[in-house]
Tab-separated table of C-alpha atoms in Angstrom:
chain	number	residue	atom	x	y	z
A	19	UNK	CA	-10.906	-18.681	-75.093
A	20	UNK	CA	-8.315	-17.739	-72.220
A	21	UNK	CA	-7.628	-14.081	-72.328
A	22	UNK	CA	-4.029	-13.028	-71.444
A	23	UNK	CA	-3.092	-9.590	-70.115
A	24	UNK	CA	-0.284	-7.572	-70.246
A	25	UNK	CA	1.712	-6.062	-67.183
A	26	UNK	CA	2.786	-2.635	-67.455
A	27	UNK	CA	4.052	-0.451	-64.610
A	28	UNK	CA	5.424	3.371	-64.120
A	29	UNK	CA	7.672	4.814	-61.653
A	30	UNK	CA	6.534	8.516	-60.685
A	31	UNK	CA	6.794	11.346	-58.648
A	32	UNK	CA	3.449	11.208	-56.810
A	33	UNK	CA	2.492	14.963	-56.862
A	34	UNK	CA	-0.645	14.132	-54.555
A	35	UNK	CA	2.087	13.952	-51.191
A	36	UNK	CA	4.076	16.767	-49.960
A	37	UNK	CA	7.512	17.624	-51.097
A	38	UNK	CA	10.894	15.779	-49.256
A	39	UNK	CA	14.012	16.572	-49.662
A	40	UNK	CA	16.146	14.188	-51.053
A	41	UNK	CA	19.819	14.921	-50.491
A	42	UNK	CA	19.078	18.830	-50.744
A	43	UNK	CA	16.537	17.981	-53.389
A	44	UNK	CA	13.005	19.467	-52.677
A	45	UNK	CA	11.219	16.462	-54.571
A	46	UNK	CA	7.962	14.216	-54.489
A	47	UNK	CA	8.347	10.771	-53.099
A	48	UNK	CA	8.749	8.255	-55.457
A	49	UNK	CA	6.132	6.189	-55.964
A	50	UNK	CA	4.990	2.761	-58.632
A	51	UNK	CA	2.294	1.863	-60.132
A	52	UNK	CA	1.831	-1.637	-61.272
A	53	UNK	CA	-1.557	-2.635	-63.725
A	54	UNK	CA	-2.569	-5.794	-64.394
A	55	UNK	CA	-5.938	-7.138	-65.832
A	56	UNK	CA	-7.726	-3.717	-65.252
A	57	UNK	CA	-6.914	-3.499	-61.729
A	58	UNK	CA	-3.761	-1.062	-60.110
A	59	UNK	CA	-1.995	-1.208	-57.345
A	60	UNK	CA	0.396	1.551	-56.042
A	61	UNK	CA	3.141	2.095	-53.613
A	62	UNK	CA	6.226	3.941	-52.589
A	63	UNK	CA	9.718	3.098	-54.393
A	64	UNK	CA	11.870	1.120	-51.731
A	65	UNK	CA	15.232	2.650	-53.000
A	66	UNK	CA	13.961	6.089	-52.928
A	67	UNK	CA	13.248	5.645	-48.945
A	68	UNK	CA	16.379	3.436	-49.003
A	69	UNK	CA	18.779	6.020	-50.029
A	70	UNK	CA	16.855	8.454	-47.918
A	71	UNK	CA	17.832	7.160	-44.826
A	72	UNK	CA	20.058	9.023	-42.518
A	73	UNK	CA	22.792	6.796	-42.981
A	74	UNK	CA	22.895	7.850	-46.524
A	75	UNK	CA	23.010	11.595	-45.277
A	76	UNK	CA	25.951	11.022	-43.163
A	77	UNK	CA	28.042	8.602	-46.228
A	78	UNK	CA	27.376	12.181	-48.506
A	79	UNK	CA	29.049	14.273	-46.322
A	80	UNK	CA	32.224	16.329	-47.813
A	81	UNK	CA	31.087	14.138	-51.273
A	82	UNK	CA	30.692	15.818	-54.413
A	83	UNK	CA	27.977	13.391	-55.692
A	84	UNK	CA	25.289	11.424	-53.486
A	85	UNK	CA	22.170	9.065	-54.667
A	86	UNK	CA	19.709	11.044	-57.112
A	87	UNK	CA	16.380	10.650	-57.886
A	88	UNK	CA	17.342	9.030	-61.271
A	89	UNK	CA	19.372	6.082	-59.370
A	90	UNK	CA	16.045	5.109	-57.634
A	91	UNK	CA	14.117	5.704	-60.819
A	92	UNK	CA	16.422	3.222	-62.409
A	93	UNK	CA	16.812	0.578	-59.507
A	94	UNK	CA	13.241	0.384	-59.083
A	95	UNK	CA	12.183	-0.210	-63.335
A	96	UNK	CA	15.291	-2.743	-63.022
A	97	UNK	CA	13.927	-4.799	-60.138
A	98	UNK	CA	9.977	-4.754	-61.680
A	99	UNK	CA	11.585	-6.092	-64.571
A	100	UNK	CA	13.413	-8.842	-62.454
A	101	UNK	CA	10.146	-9.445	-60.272
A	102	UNK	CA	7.774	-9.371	-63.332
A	103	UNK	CA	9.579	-12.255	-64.986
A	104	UNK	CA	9.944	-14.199	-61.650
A	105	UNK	CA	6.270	-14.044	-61.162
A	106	UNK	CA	4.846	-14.192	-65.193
A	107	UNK	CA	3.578	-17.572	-64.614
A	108	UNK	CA	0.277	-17.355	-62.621
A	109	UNK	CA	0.663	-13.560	-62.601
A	110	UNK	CA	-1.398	-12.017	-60.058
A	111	UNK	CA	-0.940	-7.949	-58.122
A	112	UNK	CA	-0.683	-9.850	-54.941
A	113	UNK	CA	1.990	-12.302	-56.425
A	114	UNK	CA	3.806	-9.467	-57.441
A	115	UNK	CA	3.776	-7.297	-54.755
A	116	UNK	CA	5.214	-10.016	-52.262
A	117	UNK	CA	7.835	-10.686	-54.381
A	118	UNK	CA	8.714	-7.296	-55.013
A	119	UNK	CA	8.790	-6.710	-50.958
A	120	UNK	CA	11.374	-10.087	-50.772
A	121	UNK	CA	13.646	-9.099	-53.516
A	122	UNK	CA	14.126	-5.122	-53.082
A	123	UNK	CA	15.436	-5.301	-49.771
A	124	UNK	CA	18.770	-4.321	-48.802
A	125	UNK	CA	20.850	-7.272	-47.039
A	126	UNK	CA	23.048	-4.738	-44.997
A	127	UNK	CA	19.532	-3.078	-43.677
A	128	UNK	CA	17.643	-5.570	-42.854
A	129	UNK	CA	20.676	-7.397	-40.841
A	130	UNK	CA	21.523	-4.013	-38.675
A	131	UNK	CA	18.774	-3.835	-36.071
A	132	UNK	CA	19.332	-7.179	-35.440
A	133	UNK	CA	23.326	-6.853	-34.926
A	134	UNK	CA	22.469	-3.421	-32.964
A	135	UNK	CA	20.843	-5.987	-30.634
A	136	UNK	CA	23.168	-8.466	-30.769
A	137	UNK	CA	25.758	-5.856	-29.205
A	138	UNK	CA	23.335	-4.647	-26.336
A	139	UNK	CA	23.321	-8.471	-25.220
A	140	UNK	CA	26.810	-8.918	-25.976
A	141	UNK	CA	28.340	-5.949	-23.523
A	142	UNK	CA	25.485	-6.873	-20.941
A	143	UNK	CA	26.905	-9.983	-20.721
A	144	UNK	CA	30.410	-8.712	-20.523
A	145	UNK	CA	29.256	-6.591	-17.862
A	146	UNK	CA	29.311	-3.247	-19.277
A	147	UNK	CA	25.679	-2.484	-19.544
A	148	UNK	CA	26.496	1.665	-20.408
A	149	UNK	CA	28.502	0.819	-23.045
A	150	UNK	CA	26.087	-1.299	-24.312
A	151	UNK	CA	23.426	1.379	-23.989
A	152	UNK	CA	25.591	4.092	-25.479
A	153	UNK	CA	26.324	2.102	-28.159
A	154	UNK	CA	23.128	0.391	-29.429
A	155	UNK	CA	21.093	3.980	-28.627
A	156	UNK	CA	23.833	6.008	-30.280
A	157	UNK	CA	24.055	4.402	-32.912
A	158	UNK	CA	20.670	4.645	-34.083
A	159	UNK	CA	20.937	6.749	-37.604
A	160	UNK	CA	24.710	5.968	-37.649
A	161	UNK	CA	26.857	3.880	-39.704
A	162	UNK	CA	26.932	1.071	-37.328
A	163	UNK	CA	29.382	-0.816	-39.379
A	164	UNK	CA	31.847	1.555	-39.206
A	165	UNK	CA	31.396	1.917	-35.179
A	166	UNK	CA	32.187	-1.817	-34.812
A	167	UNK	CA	35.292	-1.155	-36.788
A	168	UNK	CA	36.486	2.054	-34.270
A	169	UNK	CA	35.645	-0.560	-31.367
A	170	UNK	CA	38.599	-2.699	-32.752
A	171	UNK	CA	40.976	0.327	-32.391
A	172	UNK	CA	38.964	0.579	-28.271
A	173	UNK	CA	38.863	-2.520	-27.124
A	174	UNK	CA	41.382	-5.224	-26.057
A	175	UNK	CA	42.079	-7.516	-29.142
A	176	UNK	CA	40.707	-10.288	-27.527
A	177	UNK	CA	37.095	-8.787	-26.383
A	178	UNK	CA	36.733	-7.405	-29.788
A	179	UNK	CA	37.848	-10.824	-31.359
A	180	UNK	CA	34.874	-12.737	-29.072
A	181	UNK	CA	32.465	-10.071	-30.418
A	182	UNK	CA	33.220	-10.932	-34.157
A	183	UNK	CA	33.551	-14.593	-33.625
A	184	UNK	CA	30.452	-14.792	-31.411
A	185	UNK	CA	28.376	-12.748	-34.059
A	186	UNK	CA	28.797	-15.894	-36.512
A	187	UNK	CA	26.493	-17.677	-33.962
A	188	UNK	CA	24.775	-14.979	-32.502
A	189	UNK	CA	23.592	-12.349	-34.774
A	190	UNK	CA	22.614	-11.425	-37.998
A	191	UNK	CA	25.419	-11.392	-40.662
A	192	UNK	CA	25.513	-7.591	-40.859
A	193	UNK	CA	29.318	-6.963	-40.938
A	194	UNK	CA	30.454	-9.562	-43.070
A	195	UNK	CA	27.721	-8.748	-45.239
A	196	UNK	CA	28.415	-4.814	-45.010
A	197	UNK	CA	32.174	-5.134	-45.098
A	198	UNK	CA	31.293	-7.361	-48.708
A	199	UNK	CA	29.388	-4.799	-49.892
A	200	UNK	CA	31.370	-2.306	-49.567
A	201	UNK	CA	34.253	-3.895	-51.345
A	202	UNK	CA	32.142	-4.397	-54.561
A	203	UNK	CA	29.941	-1.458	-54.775
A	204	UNK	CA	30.870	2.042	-55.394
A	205	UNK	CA	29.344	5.342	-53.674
A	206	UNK	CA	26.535	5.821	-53.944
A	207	UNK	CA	24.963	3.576	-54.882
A	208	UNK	CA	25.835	1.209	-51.589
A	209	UNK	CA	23.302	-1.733	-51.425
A	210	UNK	CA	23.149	-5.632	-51.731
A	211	UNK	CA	19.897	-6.792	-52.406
A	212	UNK	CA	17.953	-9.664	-51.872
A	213	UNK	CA	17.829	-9.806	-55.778
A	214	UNK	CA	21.527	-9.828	-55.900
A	215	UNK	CA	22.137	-11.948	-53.608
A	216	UNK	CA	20.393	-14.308	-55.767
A	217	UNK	CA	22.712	-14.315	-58.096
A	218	UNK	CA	25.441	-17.253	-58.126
A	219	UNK	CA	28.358	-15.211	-59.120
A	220	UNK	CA	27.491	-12.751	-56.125
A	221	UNK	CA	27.692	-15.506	-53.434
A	222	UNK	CA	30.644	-17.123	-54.796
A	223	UNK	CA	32.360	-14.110	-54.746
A	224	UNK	CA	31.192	-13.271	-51.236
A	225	UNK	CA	32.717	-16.773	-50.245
A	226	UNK	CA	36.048	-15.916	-51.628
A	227	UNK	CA	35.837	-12.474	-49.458
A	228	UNK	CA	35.042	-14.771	-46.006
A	229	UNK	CA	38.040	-16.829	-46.495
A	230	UNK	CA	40.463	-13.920	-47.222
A	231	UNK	CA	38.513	-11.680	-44.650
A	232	UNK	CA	37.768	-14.788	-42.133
A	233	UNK	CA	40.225	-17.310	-42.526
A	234	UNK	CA	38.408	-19.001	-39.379
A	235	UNK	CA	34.972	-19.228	-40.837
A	236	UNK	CA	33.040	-21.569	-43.455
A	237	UNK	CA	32.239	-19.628	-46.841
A	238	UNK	CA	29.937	-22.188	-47.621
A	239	UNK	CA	27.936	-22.254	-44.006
A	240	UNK	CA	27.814	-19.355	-43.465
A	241	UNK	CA	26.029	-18.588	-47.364
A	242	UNK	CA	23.710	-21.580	-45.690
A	243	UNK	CA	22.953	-20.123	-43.133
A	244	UNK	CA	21.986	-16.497	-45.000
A	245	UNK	CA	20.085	-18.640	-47.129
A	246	UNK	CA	17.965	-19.677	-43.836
A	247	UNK	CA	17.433	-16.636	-42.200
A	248	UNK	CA	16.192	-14.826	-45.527
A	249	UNK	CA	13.707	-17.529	-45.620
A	250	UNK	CA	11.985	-15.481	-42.156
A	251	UNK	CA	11.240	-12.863	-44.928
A	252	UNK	CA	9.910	-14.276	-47.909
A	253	UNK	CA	6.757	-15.172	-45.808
């Protein structure tokens, strides 16, 4: 007789760690706890160090509201849900927890260390090699989409129309990405997840925002072409 077990999981402040603060919130990190056949595994929430990220600090500013506890606590119970059912056939902890790593992450995240380096190369090669320190170094902890939108307003319109053109071919697709984003979700709750990205309606609307946004550009490449480099993390 084949035995089936049951999932069950529980998001929790882990009261064994030391208090963070959490947007002025002196809290316990968030943690999850997934069972399965007897056995446990346990980890921190991904949204709760998401939205704890200084980025996050500096989008609260002069805000009346900013990301709470209870927006991770949700997040988190509606991806296990999502990543439960995606891996309910052949269930296993280790199944779940590599899933679970694939579809929390953020799409804007993940893509901005890679554009940060993109720009160091870029001004090298344009021979400006402080500006391309000053920039990729200062902009650690920043909002490094909205710096590449203050260097249209600095540079000459056609050196900051080779940097967005060249970052098609060159980089990660961080600000068309971001700039999506940012035009469908509301503070502050700013994310676009692997798991949403998933979702048909979310890439056909993200091709209708390239061709308004970049008439010069392929909608349907360049979703190709995400498609491929998320591949590098699913491992």
């Amino acid at each position: 007789m084949t035995r089936t077990y049951k999932v069950t999981y529980k998001t929790y402040l882990n009261e064994r760690l030391k208090t963070v603060s959490f947007h002025g919130k002196v809290t316990h990190p968030l943690y999850v706890q997934v069972t399965f056949d007897r056995k446990s595994i346990f980890f921190k929430s991904y949204y709760f160090e998401l939205f704890s990220k200084p980025k996050y600090l500096l989008l609260a500013a002069g805000k009346k509201n900013s990301p709470a506890i209870e927006n991770a606590i949700a997040l988190e119970n509606e991806l296990i849900d999502f990543v439960i059912d995606k891996s309910i056939d052949g269930f296993s902890l280790e199944r779940f927890k590599k899933l679970y790593w694939f579809y929390c992450r953020d799409l804007c995240d993940i893509s901005e260390d890679g554009f940060r380096d993109y720009l160091l190369t870029f001004f090298n090669d344009e021979g400006m090699p402080a500006l391309a320190n000053a920039i990729t170094n200062g902009s650690k902890g920043k909002i490094l989409f909205d710096i590449v939108q203050d260097l249209k307003l600095a540079l000459k319109p056609d050196l900051y129309s080779k940097l967005i053109d060249n970052s098609f071919h060159y980089a990660p697709p961080y600000i068309p990405l971001y700039g999506f984003m940012f035009e469908q979700k509301k503070w502050p709750l700013l994310r676009l997840t692997v798991k949403e990205w998933t979702d048909l309606k979310t890439k056909m609307t993200f091709e209708q925002y390239i061709e308004q946004k970049y008439p010069n550009q392929d909608p349907k490449s360049l979703v190709e072409q995400i498609e491929m480099w998320l591949k590098s993390f699913k491992g």
